[in-house]
CSV table of C-alpha atoms and ligand atoms in Angstrom, one decimal:
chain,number,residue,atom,x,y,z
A,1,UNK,CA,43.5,13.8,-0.5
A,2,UNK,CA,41.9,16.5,2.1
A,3,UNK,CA,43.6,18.6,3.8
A,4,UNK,CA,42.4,20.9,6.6
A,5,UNK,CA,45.1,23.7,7.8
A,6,UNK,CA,43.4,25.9,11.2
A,7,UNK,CA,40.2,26.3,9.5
A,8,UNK,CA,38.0,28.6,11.7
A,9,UNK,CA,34.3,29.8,11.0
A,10,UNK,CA,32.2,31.7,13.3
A,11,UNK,CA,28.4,32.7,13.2
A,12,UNK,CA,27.6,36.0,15.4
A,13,UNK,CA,28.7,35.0,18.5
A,14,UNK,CA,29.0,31.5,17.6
A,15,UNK,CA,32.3,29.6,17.2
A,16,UNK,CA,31.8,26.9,15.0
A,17,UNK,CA,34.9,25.9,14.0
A,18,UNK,CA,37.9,26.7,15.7
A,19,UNK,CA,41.6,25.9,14.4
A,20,UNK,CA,40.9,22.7,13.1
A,21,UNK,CA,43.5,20.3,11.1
A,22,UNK,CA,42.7,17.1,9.3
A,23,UNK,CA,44.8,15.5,7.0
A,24,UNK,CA,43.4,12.2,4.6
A,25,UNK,CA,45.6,10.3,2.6
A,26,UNK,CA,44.0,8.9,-0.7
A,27,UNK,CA,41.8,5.9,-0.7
A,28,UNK,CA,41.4,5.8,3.6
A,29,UNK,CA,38.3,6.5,5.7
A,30,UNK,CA,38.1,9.6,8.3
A,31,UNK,CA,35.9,9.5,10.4
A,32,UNK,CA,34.1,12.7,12.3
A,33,UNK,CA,32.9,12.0,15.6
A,34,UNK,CA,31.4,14.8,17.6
A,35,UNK,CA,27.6,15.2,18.7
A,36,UNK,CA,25.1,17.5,18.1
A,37,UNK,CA,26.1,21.3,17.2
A,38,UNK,CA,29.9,20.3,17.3
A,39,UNK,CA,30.7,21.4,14.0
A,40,UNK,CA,30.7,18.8,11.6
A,41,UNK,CA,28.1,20.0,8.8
A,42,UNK,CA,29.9,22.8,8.7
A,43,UNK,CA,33.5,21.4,8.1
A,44,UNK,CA,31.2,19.7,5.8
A,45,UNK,CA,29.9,22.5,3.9
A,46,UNK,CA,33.5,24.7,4.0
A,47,UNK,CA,34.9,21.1,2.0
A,48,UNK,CA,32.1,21.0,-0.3
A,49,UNK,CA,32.9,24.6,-1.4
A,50,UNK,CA,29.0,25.8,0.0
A,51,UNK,CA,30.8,28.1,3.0
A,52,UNK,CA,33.7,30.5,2.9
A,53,UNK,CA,36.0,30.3,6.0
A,54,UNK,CA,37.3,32.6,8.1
A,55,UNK,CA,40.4,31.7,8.9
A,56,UNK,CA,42.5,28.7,7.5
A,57,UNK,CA,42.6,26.2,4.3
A,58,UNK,CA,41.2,23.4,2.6
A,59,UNK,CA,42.4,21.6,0.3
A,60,UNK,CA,40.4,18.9,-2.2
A,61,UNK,CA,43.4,16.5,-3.8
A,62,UNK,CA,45.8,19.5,-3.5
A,63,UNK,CA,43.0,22.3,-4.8
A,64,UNK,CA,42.2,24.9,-2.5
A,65,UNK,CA,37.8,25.1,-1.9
A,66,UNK,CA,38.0,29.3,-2.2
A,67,UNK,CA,40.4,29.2,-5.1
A,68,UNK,CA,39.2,26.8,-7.6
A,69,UNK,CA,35.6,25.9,-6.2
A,70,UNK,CA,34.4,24.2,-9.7
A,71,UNK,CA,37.5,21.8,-9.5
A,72,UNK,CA,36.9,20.7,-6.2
A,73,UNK,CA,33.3,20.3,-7.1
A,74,UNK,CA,34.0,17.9,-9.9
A,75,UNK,CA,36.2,16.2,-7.3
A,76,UNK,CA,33.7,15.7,-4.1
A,77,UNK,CA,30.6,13.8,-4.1
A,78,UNK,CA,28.3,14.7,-1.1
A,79,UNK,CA,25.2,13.4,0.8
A,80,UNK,CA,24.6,15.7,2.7
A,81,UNK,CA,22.8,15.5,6.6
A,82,UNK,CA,19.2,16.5,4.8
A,83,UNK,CA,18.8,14.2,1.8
A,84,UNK,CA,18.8,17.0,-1.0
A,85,UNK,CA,16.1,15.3,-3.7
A,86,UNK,CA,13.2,16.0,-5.4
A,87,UNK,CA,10.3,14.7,-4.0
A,88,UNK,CA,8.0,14.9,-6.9
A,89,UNK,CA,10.6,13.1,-9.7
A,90,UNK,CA,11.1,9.5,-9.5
A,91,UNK,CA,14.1,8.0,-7.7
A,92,UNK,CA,15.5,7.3,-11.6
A,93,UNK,CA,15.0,10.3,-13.1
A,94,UNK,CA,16.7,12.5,-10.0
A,95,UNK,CA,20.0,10.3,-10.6
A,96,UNK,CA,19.3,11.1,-14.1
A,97,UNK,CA,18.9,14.9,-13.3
A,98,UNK,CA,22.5,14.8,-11.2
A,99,UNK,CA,24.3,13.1,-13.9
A,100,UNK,CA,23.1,15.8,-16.4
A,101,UNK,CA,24.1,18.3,-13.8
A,102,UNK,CA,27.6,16.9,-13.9
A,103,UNK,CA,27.2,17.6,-17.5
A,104,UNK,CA,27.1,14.1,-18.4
A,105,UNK,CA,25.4,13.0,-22.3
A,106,UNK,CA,21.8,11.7,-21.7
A,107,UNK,CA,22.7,8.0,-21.9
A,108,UNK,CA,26.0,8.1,-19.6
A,109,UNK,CA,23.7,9.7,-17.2
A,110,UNK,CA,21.1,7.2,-17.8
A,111,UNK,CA,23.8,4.6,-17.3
A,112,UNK,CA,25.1,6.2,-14.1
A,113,UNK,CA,21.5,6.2,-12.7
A,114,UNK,CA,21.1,2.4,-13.5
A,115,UNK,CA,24.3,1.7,-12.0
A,116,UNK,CA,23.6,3.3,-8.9
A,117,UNK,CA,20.0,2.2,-8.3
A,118,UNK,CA,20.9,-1.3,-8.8
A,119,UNK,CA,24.2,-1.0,-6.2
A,120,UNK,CA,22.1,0.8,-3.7
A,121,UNK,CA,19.3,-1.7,-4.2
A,122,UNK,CA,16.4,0.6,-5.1
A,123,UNK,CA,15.6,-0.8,-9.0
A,124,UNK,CA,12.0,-1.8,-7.9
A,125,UNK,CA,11.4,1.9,-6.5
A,126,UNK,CA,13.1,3.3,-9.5
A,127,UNK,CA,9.9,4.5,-11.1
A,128,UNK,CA,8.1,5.7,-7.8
A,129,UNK,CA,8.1,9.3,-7.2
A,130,UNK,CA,10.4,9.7,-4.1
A,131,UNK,CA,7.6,11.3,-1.7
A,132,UNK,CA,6.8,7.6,-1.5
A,133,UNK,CA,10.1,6.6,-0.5
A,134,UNK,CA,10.7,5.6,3.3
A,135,UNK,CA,13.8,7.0,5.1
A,136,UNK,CA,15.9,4.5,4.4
A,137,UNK,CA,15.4,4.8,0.8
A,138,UNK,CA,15.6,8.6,0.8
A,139,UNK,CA,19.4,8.2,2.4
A,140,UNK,CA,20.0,5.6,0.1
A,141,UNK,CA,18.8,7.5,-2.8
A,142,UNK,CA,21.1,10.3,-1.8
A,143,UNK,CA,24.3,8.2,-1.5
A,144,UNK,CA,23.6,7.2,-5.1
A,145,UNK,CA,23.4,10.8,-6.2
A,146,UNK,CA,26.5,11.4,-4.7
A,147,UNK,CA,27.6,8.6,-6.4
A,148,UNK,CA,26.6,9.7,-10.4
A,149,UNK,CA,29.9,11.9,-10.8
A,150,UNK,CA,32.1,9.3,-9.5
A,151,UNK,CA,34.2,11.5,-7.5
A,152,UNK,CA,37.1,10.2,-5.8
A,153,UNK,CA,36.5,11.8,-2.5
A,154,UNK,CA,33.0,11.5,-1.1
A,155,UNK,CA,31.4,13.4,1.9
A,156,UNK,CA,29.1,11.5,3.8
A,157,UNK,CA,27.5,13.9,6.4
A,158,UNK,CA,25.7,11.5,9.2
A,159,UNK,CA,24.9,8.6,6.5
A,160,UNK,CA,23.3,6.6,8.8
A,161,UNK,CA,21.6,9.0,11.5
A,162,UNK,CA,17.7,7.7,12.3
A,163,UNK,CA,18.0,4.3,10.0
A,164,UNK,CA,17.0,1.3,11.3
A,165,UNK,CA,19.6,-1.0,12.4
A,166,UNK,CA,19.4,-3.4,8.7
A,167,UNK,CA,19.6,-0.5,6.3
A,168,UNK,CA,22.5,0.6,8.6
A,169,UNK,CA,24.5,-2.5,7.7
A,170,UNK,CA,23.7,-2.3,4.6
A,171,UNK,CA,24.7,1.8,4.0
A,172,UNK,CA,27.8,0.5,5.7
A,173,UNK,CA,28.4,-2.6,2.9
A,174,UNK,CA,27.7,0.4,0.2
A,175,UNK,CA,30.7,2.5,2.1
A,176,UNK,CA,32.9,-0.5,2.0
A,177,UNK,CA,32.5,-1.3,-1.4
A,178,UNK,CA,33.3,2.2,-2.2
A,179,UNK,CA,36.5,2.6,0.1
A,180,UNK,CA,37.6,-1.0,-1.7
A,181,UNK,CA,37.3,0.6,-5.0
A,182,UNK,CA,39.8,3.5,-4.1
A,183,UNK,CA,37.4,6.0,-2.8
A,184,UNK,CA,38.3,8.8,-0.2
A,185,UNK,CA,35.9,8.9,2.5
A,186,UNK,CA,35.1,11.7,4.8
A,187,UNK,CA,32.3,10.6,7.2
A,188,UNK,CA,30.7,12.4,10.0
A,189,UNK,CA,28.9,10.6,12.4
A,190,UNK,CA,27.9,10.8,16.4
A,191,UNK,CA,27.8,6.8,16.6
A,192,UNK,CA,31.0,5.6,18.1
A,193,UNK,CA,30.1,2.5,16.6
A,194,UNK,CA,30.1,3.7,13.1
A,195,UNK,CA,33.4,5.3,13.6
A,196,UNK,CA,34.9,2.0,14.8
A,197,UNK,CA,33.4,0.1,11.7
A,198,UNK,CA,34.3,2.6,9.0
A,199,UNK,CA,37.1,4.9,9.9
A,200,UNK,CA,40.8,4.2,9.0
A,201,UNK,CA,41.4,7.3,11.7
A,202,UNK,CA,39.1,9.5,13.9
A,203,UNK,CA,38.8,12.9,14.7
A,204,UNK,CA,36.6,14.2,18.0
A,205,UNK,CA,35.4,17.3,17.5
A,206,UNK,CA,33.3,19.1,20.4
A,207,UNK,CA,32.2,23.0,20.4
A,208,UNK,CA,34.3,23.1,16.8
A,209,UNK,CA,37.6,22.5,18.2
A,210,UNK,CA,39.3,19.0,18.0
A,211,UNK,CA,39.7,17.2,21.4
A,212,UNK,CA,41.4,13.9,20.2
A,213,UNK,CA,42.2,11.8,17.3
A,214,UNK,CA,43.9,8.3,16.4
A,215,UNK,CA,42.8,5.3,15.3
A,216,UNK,CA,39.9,3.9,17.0
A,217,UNK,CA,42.0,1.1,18.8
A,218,UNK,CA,44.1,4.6,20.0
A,219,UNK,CA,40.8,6.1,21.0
A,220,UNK,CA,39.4,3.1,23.2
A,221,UNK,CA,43.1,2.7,24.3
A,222,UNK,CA,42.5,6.6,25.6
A,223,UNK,CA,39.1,5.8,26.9
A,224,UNK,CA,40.2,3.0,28.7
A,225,UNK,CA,37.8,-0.6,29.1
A,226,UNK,CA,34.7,-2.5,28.3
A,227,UNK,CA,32.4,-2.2,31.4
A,228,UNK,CA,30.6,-5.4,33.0
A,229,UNK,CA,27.5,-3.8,34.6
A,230,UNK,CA,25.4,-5.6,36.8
A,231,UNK,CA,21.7,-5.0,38.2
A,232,UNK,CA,20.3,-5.9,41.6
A,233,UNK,CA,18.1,-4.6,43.9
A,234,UNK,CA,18.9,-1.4,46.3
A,235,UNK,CA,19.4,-4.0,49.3
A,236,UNK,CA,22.0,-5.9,47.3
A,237,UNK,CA,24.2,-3.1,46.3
A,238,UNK,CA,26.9,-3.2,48.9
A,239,UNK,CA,27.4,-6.5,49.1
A,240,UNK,CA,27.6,-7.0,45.3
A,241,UNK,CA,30.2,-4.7,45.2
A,242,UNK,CA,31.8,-6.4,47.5
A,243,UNK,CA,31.7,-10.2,46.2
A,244,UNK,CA,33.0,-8.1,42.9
A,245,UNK,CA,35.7,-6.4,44.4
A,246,UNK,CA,38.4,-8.9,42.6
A,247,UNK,CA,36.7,-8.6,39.6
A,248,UNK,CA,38.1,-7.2,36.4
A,249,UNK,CA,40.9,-4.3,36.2
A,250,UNK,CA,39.8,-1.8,38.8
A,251,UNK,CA,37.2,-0.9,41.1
A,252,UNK,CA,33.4,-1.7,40.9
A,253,UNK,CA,31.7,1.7,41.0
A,254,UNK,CA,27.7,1.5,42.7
A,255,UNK,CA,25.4,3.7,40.8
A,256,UNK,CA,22.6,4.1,43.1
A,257,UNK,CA,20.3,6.2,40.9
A,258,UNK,CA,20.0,3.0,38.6
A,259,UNK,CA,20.9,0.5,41.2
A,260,UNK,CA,24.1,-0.6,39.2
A,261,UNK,CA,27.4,-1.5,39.9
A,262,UNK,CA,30.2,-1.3,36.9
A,263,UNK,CA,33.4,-2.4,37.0
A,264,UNK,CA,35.7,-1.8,33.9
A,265,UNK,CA,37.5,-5.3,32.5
A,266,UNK,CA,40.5,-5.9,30.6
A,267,UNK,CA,40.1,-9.2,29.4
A,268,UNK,CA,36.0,-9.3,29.2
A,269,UNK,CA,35.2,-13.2,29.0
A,270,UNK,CA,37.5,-14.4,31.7
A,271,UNK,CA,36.4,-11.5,33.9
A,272,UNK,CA,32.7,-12.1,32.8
A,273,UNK,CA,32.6,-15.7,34.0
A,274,UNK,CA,34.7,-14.7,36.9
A,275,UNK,CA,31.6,-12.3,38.4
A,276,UNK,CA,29.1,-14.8,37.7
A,277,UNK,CA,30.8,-17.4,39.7
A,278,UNK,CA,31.6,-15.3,42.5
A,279,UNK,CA,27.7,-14.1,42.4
A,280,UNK,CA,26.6,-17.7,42.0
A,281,UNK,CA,29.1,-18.5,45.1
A,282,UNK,CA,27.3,-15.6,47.4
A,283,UNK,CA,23.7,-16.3,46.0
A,284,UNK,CA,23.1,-12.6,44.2
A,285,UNK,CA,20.9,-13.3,41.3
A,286,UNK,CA,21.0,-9.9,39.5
A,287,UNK,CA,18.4,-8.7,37.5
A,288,UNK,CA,20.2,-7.7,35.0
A,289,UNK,CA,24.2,-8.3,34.0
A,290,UNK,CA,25.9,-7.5,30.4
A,291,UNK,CA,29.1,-6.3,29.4
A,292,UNK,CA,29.0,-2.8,27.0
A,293,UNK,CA,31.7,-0.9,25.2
A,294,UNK,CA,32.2,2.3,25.7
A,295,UNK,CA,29.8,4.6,24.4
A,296,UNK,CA,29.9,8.1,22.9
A,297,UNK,CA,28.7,9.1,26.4
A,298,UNK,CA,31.8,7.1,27.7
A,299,UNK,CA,33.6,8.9,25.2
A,300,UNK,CA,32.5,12.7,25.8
A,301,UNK,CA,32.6,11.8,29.6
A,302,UNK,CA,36.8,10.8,29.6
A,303,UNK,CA,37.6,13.8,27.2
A,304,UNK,CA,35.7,16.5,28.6
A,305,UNK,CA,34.8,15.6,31.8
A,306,UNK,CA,30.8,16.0,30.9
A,307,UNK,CA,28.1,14.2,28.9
A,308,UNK,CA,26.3,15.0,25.9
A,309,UNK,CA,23.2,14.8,27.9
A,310,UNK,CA,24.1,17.6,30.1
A,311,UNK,CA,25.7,18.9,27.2
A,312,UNK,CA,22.1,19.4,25.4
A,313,UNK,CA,20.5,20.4,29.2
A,314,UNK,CA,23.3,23.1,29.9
A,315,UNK,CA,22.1,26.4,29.0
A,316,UNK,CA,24.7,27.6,26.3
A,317,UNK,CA,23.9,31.3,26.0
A,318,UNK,CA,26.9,31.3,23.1
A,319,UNK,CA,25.7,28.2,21.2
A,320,UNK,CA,22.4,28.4,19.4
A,321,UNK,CA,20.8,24.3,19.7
A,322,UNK,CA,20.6,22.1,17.2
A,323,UNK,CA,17.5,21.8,15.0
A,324,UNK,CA,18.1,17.8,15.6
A,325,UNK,CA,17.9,16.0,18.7
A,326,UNK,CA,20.3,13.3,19.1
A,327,UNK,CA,19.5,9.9,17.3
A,328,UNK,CA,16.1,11.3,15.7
A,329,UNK,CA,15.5,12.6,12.1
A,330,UNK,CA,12.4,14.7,11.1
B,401,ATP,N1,24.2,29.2,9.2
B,401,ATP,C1,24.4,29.3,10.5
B,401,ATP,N2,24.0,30.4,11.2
B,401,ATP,C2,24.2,30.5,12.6
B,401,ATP,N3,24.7,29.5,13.3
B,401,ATP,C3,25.1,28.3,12.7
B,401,ATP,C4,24.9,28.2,11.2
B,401,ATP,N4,25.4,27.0,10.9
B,401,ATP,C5,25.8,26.4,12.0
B,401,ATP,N5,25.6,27.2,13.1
B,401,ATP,C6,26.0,26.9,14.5
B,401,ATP,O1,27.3,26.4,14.5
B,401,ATP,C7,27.5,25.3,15.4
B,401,ATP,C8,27.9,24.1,14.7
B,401,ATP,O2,26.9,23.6,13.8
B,401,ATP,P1,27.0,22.3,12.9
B,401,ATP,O3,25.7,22.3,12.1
B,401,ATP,O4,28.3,22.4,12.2
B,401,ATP,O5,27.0,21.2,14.0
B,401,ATP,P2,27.0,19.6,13.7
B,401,ATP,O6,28.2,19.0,14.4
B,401,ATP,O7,26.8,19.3,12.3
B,401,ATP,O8,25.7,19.2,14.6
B,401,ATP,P3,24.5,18.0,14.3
B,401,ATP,O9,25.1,16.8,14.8
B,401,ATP,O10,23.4,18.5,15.1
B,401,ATP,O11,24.3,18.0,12.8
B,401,ATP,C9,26.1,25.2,16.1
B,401,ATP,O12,26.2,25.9,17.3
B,401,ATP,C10,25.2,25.8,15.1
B,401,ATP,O13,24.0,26.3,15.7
B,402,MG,MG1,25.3,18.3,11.2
């Protein structure tokens, strides 16, 4: 349903995209997971027909974006990373105003609106202009726009960046629903997390060139285990390690900076009961102890060999920063 053949955009001096496949199939979820300036909007944008590029194809459903832009328009439904609504008309009478721009009769579009107020859960704002609207119901709002045409492939660009955790769940019930019903999903995101819940398939993207792909079992397969990480005080770090040295699947590695000690585990509760009884045993009382997946830190840090925190403190004299720190929204 999208197809993406060496697509390459630059700005100036910046590459943005460089030789990048993706291939869909109909009714599936891609995710694509890269973090700040990596390239996603503007994959984004070359799919939604709002960006020419340089070098390669794209393809909406077997239409090609430069070739036949209004086909691939009636196609595609986007919500894009900056909700795109009116602030001063209510939250009804923008859905209204999409559905008329999709050419839609006055009372289909006044249908369409209903429908996608009451799915997104937003019928009690409906007649509040949207300046009043939170965050939350901005995003949602913005979903349901996309939503008006009914396209059968729909472009979600960050869909949950800077929600709170509840309207996250509840974006990611909306996206369900949608996939259920036979939609194709394109979805960027720089949550690991969300790409594990949603995706079908995954795509990493970093400094606009793809650095891995798979499913997200193939991914953590690739990135390797959870981690037990354990807390104690400065004194205490050697001689944790050690009590934990037959713990889990490899070595426990000491992290002096934060006083921690992590050791990756293949089979999490067996290995998690296993540490605390051989703490209990040696009479370490940690301040701290948890197992976590791997994050998209793990995930930059296995395919690159860097961080995305020293990504955003490197100076990058070729890559212009993002307008959006990581995890925030204006
Ligand atoms: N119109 C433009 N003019 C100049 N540079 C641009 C333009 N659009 C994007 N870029 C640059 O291209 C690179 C990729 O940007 P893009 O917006 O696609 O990243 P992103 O993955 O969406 O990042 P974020 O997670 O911050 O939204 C960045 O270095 C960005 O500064
Ligand atoms: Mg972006």
């Amino acid at each position: 349903m999208i197809e993406v053949e060496g697509v390459s955009k630059s700005f100036g001096e910046t590459e943005a995209l460089v030789g990048v496949d993706l291939f869909v199939p109909a009714g599936t979820v891609q995710g694509l997971l890269g973090p700040n300036g990596a390239g996603k909007t503007t994959l984004v944008r070359i799919l939604a027909t709002l960006l020419a590029p340089d070098a390669g194809h794209a393809r909406i459903s077997g239409v090609d974006v430069g070739q036949d832009p209004n086909s691939v328009r009636s196609l595609i439904g986007l919500a894009g990373q900056y909700a795109a609504v009116d602030e001063t008309l209510t939250g009804r009478e923008n859905l209204v105003m999409v559905g008329r721009l999709y050419r839609l009769s006055p009372a289909v579009a006044k249908a369409r609106a209903e429908e996608s107020l009451e799915r997104l859960g937003l019928v009690e704002a409906a007649d509040r202009p949207v300046k009043t609207y939170s965050g939350g119901m901005r995003r949602r709002l913005d979903l349901g726009a996309s939503l008006v045409g009914r396209p059968r492939v729909l472009i979600l660009d960050e869909p949950t960046t800077g929600l709170d955790p509840r309207t996250r769940l509840d974006m990611w019930g909306f996206i369900r629903d949608l996939v259920e019903q036979g939609t194709t999903v394109l979805l960027t995101t720089q949550y690991l997390e969300e790409a594990d819940q949603l995706a079908d398939h995954i795509v990493v993207i970093d400094r606009g060139r793809v650095i891995a792909s798979g499913t997200s079992d193939e991914l953590k397969a690739r990135l390797g285990s959870d981690l037990i990480e354990v807390e104690v005080s400065a004194a205490e770090l050697d001689a944790t390690a050690a009590v934990l040295s037959d713990v889990g699947c490899d070595k426990p590695t000491i992290d002096p900076a934060r006083s921690r000690i992590t050791i990756p585990v293949c089979d999490p509760v067996p290995d998690l009961m296993a540490a605390l009884r051989a703490l209990d045993l040696a009479g370490i009382t940690p301040s701290d102890l948890g197992i976590r997946r791997p994050s998209l830190d793990d995930v930059f840090l296995s395919l690159t060999g860097r961080t995305t925190e020293e990504e955003d403190a490197a100076p990058a004299p070729k890559r212009r920063r993002s307008r959006q720190a990581a995890g925030s929204r204006a």
